Amino acid sequence: MKQILISAAVVGVSAAAAWAAEPMNAAEFEAYVTGKTLHFGQNGQAYGVEEYLDNRRVRWSFLDGKCKDGVWYEDRDMICFVYEDTPNPQCWSFFKESSGLRAVFENNPNATTLYEARESDEPMVCLGPDVGV
């Protein structure tokens, strides 16, 4: 019984240590994401997909066929994104975990935590501009 409790304590401490890990800096983030298309989830549901292009350019979609082009940069240990339709930076802390990335939205950390759900080799689906509007 004592061995089980010790094992459980070690697992709990390891999980807490992983959760408290330092956020990725720009070099670590860039090395991890460049050239990838990552799907993100929240609470077990699909949330969105982002394509990470050269020169810190990105393309985001909420999986609705509407894509937003943008750029990312580092600001005070956060990775901030600015998209073509949203000039205000959206800043996140990214953590590398055994299952992939965990992202915490720092503009409102209580609002959104995303998890890397999978990597895709397929191009993003981006529909053209609205026709007839």
XYZ file of N, CA and C in Angstrom:
399
model
N 0.826 -1.193 0.000
C 0.000 0.000 0.000
C 0.870 1.257 0.000
N 1.937 1.203 0.822
C 2.828 2.356 0.910
C 3.456 2.634 -0.454
N 3.854 1.572 -1.193
C 4.459 1.749 -2.517
C 3.471 2.388 -3.487
N 2.198 2.008 -3.421
C 1.175 2.592 -4.291
C 1.024 4.079 -4.008
N 1.003 4.454 -2.739
C 0.879 5.865 -2.378
C 2.093 6.663 -2.848
N 3.276 6.093 -2.719
C 4.475 6.789 -3.183
C 4.423 6.960 -4.701
N 4.024 5.904 -5.407
C 3.912 5.983 -6.865
C 2.899 7.038 -7.277
N 1.759 7.070 -6.606
C 0.735 8.062 -6.920
C 1.256 9.475 -6.656
N 2.010 9.653 -5.592
C 2.561 10.968 -5.271
C 3.562 11.402 -6.341
N 4.405 10.467 -6.810
C 5.382 10.793 -7.848
C 4.673 11.188 -9.140
N 3.628 10.455 -9.508
C 2.862 10.786 -10.708
C 2.220 12.158 -10.556
N 1.643 12.440 -9.402
C 1.016 13.739 -9.164
C 2.010 14.880 -9.243
N 3.193 14.701 -8.669
C 4.228 15.731 -8.722
C 4.700 15.915 -10.161
N 4.866 14.816 -10.909
C 5.296 14.915 -12.310
C 4.266 15.668 -13.136
N 2.992 15.382 -12.923
C 1.937 16.079 -13.663
C 1.930 17.558 -13.303
N 2.089 17.878 -12.041
C 2.115 19.278 -11.616
C 3.324 19.989 -12.203
N 4.467 19.309 -12.252
C 5.668 19.921 -12.817
C 5.475 20.195 -14.299
N 4.858 19.273 -15.013
C 4.610 19.475 -16.445
C 3.665 20.653 -16.650
N 2.652 20.769 -15.811
C 1.681 21.851 -15.940
C 2.336 23.196 -15.656
N 3.329 23.226 -14.774
C 3.962 24.476 -14.382
C 5.179 24.798 -15.240
N 5.425 24.041 -16.303
C 6.589 24.250 -17.159
C 6.616 25.677 -17.705
N 7.809 26.097 -18.077
C 7.980 27.434 -18.641
C 7.368 27.489 -20.044
N 6.772 28.620 -20.417
C 6.243 28.744 -21.779
C 7.379 28.725 -22.803
N 7.050 28.307 -24.005
C 8.025 28.276 -25.088
C 8.410 29.702 -25.468
N 9.683 29.899 -25.803
C 10.087 31.198 -26.328
C 9.904 31.177 -27.844
N 10.188 32.292 -28.493
C 9.948 32.408 -29.935
C 10.741 31.377 -30.735
N 12.002 31.155 -30.380
C 12.836 30.202 -31.118
C 12.279 28.781 -30.991
N 11.863 28.397 -29.783
C 11.295 27.061 -29.565
C 9.975 26.902 -30.314
N 9.134 27.922 -30.231
C 7.840 27.886 -30.907
C 8.037 27.800 -32.417
N 8.912 28.634 -32.951
C 9.159 28.658 -34.392
C 9.681 27.308 -34.885
N 10.615 26.725 -34.143
C 11.172 25.425 -34.526
C 10.097 24.338 -34.521
N 9.165 24.420 -33.588
C 8.123 23.404 -33.464
C 7.052 23.533 -34.544
N 6.618 24.760 -34.867
C 5.433 24.933 -35.710
C 5.691 25.189 -37.186
N 6.827 25.772 -37.543
C 7.033 26.185 -38.928
C 6.883 25.009 -39.888
N 6.055 25.225 -40.909
C 5.802 24.203 -41.915
C 4.697 23.226 -41.558
N 4.096 23.394 -40.385
C 3.043 22.478 -39.934
C 1.661 23.113 -40.043
N 0.664 22.258 -40.112
C -0.732 22.658 -39.975
C -1.250 21.922 -38.749
N -1.605 22.668 -37.712
C -2.025 22.074 -36.448
C -3.497 22.334 -36.184
N -4.186 21.285 -35.771
C -5.581 21.389 -35.359
C -5.611 21.507 -33.842
N -6.442 22.414 -33.348
C -6.556 22.638 -31.915
C -7.951 22.288 -31.430
N -8.014 21.808 -30.196
C -9.279 21.474 -29.575
C -9.416 22.158 -28.234
N -10.655 22.180 -27.756
C -10.961 22.741 -26.440
C -12.071 21.898 -25.838
N -11.850 21.412 -24.635
C -12.846 20.604 -23.927
C -13.354 19.444 -24.777
N -12.441 18.782 -25.497
C -12.809 17.620 -26.289
C -13.492 17.924 -27.608
N -13.602 19.198 -27.974
C -14.260 19.597 -29.216
C -13.251 20.259 -30.149
N -13.464 20.104 -31.454
C -12.617 20.789 -32.430
C -12.803 22.296 -32.270
N -11.709 23.051 -32.315
C -11.767 24.501 -32.122
C -11.337 25.245 -33.377
N -10.207 24.861 -33.965
C -9.717 25.551 -35.152
C -8.449 24.919 -35.663
N -7.953 25.480 -36.755
C -6.740 24.972 -37.392
C -5.871 26.155 -37.803
N -4.551 25.987 -37.659
C -3.642 27.047 -38.054
C -2.486 26.455 -38.850
N -2.186 27.131 -39.950
C -1.067 26.766 -40.799
C 0.063 27.736 -40.495
N 1.240 27.197 -40.195
C 2.394 28.011 -39.818
C 3.355 28.065 -41.004
N 3.450 29.229 -41.611
C 4.220 29.440 -42.825
C 5.586 30.040 -42.494
N 6.429 30.199 -43.511
C 7.739 30.823 -43.319
C 7.589 32.276 -42.884
N 8.654 32.800 -42.317
C 8.725 34.209 -41.898
C 7.644 34.587 -40.893
N 7.280 33.632 -40.045
C 6.316 33.855 -38.960
C 4.940 34.280 -39.459
N 4.591 33.846 -40.654
C 3.246 34.088 -41.184
C 2.357 32.905 -40.814
N 1.056 33.185 -40.641
C 0.098 32.138 -40.274
C -1.204 32.310 -41.053
N -1.965 31.245 -41.062
C -3.322 31.275 -41.625
C -4.198 30.489 -40.647
N -5.264 31.129 -40.138
C -6.140 30.545 -39.112
C -7.538 30.347 -39.667
N -8.211 29.300 -39.190
C -9.624 29.090 -39.492
C -10.296 28.429 -38.300
N -11.547 28.830 -38.056
C -12.375 28.181 -37.037
C -13.067 26.955 -37.626
N -12.518 26.399 -38.702
C -13.043 25.205 -39.388
C -14.357 25.487 -40.101
N -14.551 26.758 -40.469
C -15.778 27.160 -41.159
C -15.510 27.551 -42.606
N -14.286 27.298 -43.103
C -13.935 27.659 -44.466
C -13.464 29.085 -44.628
N -13.582 29.887 -43.576
C -13.122 31.277 -43.616
C -11.737 31.322 -42.974
N -10.764 31.786 -43.741
C -9.390 31.839 -43.261
C -8.936 33.272 -43.071
N -8.089 33.454 -42.076
C -7.525 34.763 -41.763
C -6.013 34.651 -41.842
N -5.389 35.498 -42.635
C -3.939 35.538 -42.698
C -3.408 36.469 -41.631
N -2.240 36.145 -41.104
C -1.659 36.973 -40.065
C -0.183 36.704 -39.886
N 0.345 37.269 -38.832
C 1.744 37.087 -38.452
C 1.798 36.870 -36.945
N 2.917 36.309 -36.487
C 3.110 36.162 -35.050
C 4.471 36.740 -34.668
N 4.580 37.118 -33.392
C 5.825 37.655 -32.866
C 5.859 37.386 -31.371
N 7.041 37.515 -30.783
C 7.194 37.313 -29.338
C 7.096 38.648 -28.616
N 6.374 38.657 -27.499
C 6.256 39.846 -26.666
C 6.179 39.395 -25.209
N 7.192 39.728 -24.438
C 7.236 39.396 -23.006
C 6.888 37.931 -22.736
N 7.615 37.027 -23.344
C 7.452 35.581 -23.140
C 6.116 35.047 -23.624
N 5.435 35.795 -24.468
C 4.189 35.321 -25.070
C 4.360 35.312 -26.582
N 3.546 34.507 -27.250
C 3.502 34.493 -28.703
C 2.212 35.227 -29.078
N 2.366 36.334 -29.797
C 1.226 37.191 -30.139
C 0.939 37.112 -31.634
N -0.337 37.095 -31.964
C -0.791 36.991 -33.344
C -1.583 38.242 -33.700
N -1.370 38.741 -34.911
C -2.159 39.830 -35.462
C -2.664 39.337 -36.810
N -3.981 39.404 -36.989
C -4.605 38.921 -38.220
C -5.120 40.094 -39.034
N -5.331 39.839 -40.320
C -5.712 40.895 -41.259
C -6.982 41.629 -40.844
N -7.897 40.970 -40.168
C -9.153 41.612 -39.786
C -9.207 42.003 -38.308
N -8.135 41.721 -37.568
C -8.099 42.011 -36.138
C -6.752 42.641 -35.800
N -6.675 43.968 -35.766
C -5.381 44.618 -35.534
C -4.853 44.478 -34.104
N -5.729 44.186 -33.144
C -5.271 44.032 -31.764
C -4.599 42.676 -31.592
N -3.396 42.652 -30.995
C -2.695 41.383 -30.814
C -3.463 40.429 -29.908
N -3.409 39.159 -30.272
C -3.958 38.084 -29.455
C -2.759 37.289 -28.952
N -2.492 37.369 -27.655
C -1.267 36.800 -27.102
C -1.547 35.521 -26.312
N -0.686 34.552 -26.534
C -0.815 33.213 -25.952
C 0.512 32.786 -25.322
N 0.412 31.948 -24.316
C 1.574 31.225 -23.801
C 1.434 29.795 -24.306
N 2.490 29.293 -24.941
C 2.490 27.930 -25.474
C 3.412 27.066 -24.634
N 2.941 25.879 -24.318
C 3.698 24.926 -23.520
C 3.813 23.626 -24.304
N 5.038 23.095 -24.388
C 5.253 21.826 -25.067
C 5.041 20.717 -24.049
N 4.082 19.838 -24.344
C 3.774 18.722 -23.462
C 3.918 17.420 -24.235
N 3.859 16.318 -23.570
C 4.057 15.018 -24.227
C 3.032 14.771 -25.330
N 1.846 15.336 -25.202
C 0.792 15.136 -26.202
C 0.766 16.231 -27.265
N 1.652 17.213 -27.186
C 1.668 18.323 -28.138
C 1.639 19.648 -27.413
N 1.133 20.664 -28.074
C 1.091 22.006 -27.490
C -0.143 22.222 -26.626
N 0.044 23.016 -25.580
C -1.065 23.557 -24.800
C -0.920 25.061 -24.923
N -2.003 25.761 -25.248
C -1.967 27.202 -25.456
C -2.946 27.881 -24.513
N -2.456 28.880 -23.784
C -3.286 29.639 -22.845
C -3.414 31.064 -23.380
N -4.653 31.497 -23.595
C -4.922 32.840 -24.113
C -4.665 33.846 -23.010
N -3.614 34.647 -23.160
C -3.189 35.550 -22.093
C -3.967 36.856 -22.063
N -4.690 37.206 -23.133
C -5.536 38.399 -23.075
C -6.635 38.199 -22.039
N -7.034 36.951 -21.832
C -8.004 36.571 -20.816
C -7.741 35.109 -20.475
N -6.764 34.830 -19.586
C -6.353 33.455 -19.321
C -7.469 32.550 -18.795
N -8.536 33.121 -18.263
C -9.643 32.293 -17.781
C -10.562 31.866 -18.916
N -10.393 32.467 -20.098
C -11.335 32.230 -21.183
C -10.994 31.016 -22.031
N -9.744 30.862 -22.430
C -9.441 29.855 -23.425
C -8.123 29.150 -23.152
N -8.172 27.842 -23.097
C -6.988 26.996 -23.147
C -7.236 25.992 -24.255
N -6.306 25.957 -25.210
C -6.426 25.047 -26.342
C -5.353 23.974 -26.254
N -5.644 22.838 -26.868
C -4.707 21.736 -26.926
C -4.510 21.320 -28.374
N -3.271 20.994 -28.721
C -3.002 20.463 -30.043
C -3.693 19.112 -30.160
N -4.621 19.005 -31.113
C -5.368 17.769 -31.294
C -4.677 16.845 -32.290
N -4.148 17.445 -33.366
C -3.443 16.637 -34.360
C -2.736 17.550 -35.344
N -1.799 16.940 -36.073
C -1.113 17.629 -37.160
C -1.670 17.077 -38.457
N -1.810 17.935 -39.448
C -2.378 17.521 -40.726
C -1.395 17.776 -41.858
N -1.366 16.846 -42.803
C -0.577 17.036 -44.018
C -1.427 17.664 -45.113
N -2.724 17.733 -44.892
C -3.647 18.262 -45.894
C -3.693 19.789 -45.809
N -3.847 20.450 -46.969
C -3.962 21.913 -46.929
C -5.272 22.335 -46.256
N -5.258 23.525 -45.702
C -6.469 24.055 -45.081
C -7.514 24.329 -46.156
N -8.782 24.216 -45.783
C -9.878 24.548 -46.685
C -10.242 26.007 -46.444
N -9.959 26.834 -47.447
C -10.264 28.262 -47.364
C -11.122 28.614 -48.551
N -12.374 28.958 -48.301
C -13.281 29.331 -49.366
C -12.999 30.754 -49.822
N -13.379 31.069 -51.031
C -13.174 32.410 -51.578
C -14.064 33.431 -50.896
N -13.960 34.683 -51.321
C -14.800 35.741 -50.718
C -16.286 35.465 -50.989
N -17.106 36.022 -50.119
C -18.557 35.838 -50.280
C -18.998 36.354 -51.639
N -19.796 35.561 -52.335
C -20.273 35.930 -53.659
C -21.697 36.455 -53.530
N -21.960 37.581 -54.181
C -23.314 38.137 -54.150
C -23.631 38.945 -52.932
N -22.662 39.276 -52.141
C -22.896 40.073 -50.945
C -22.632 41.514 -51.234
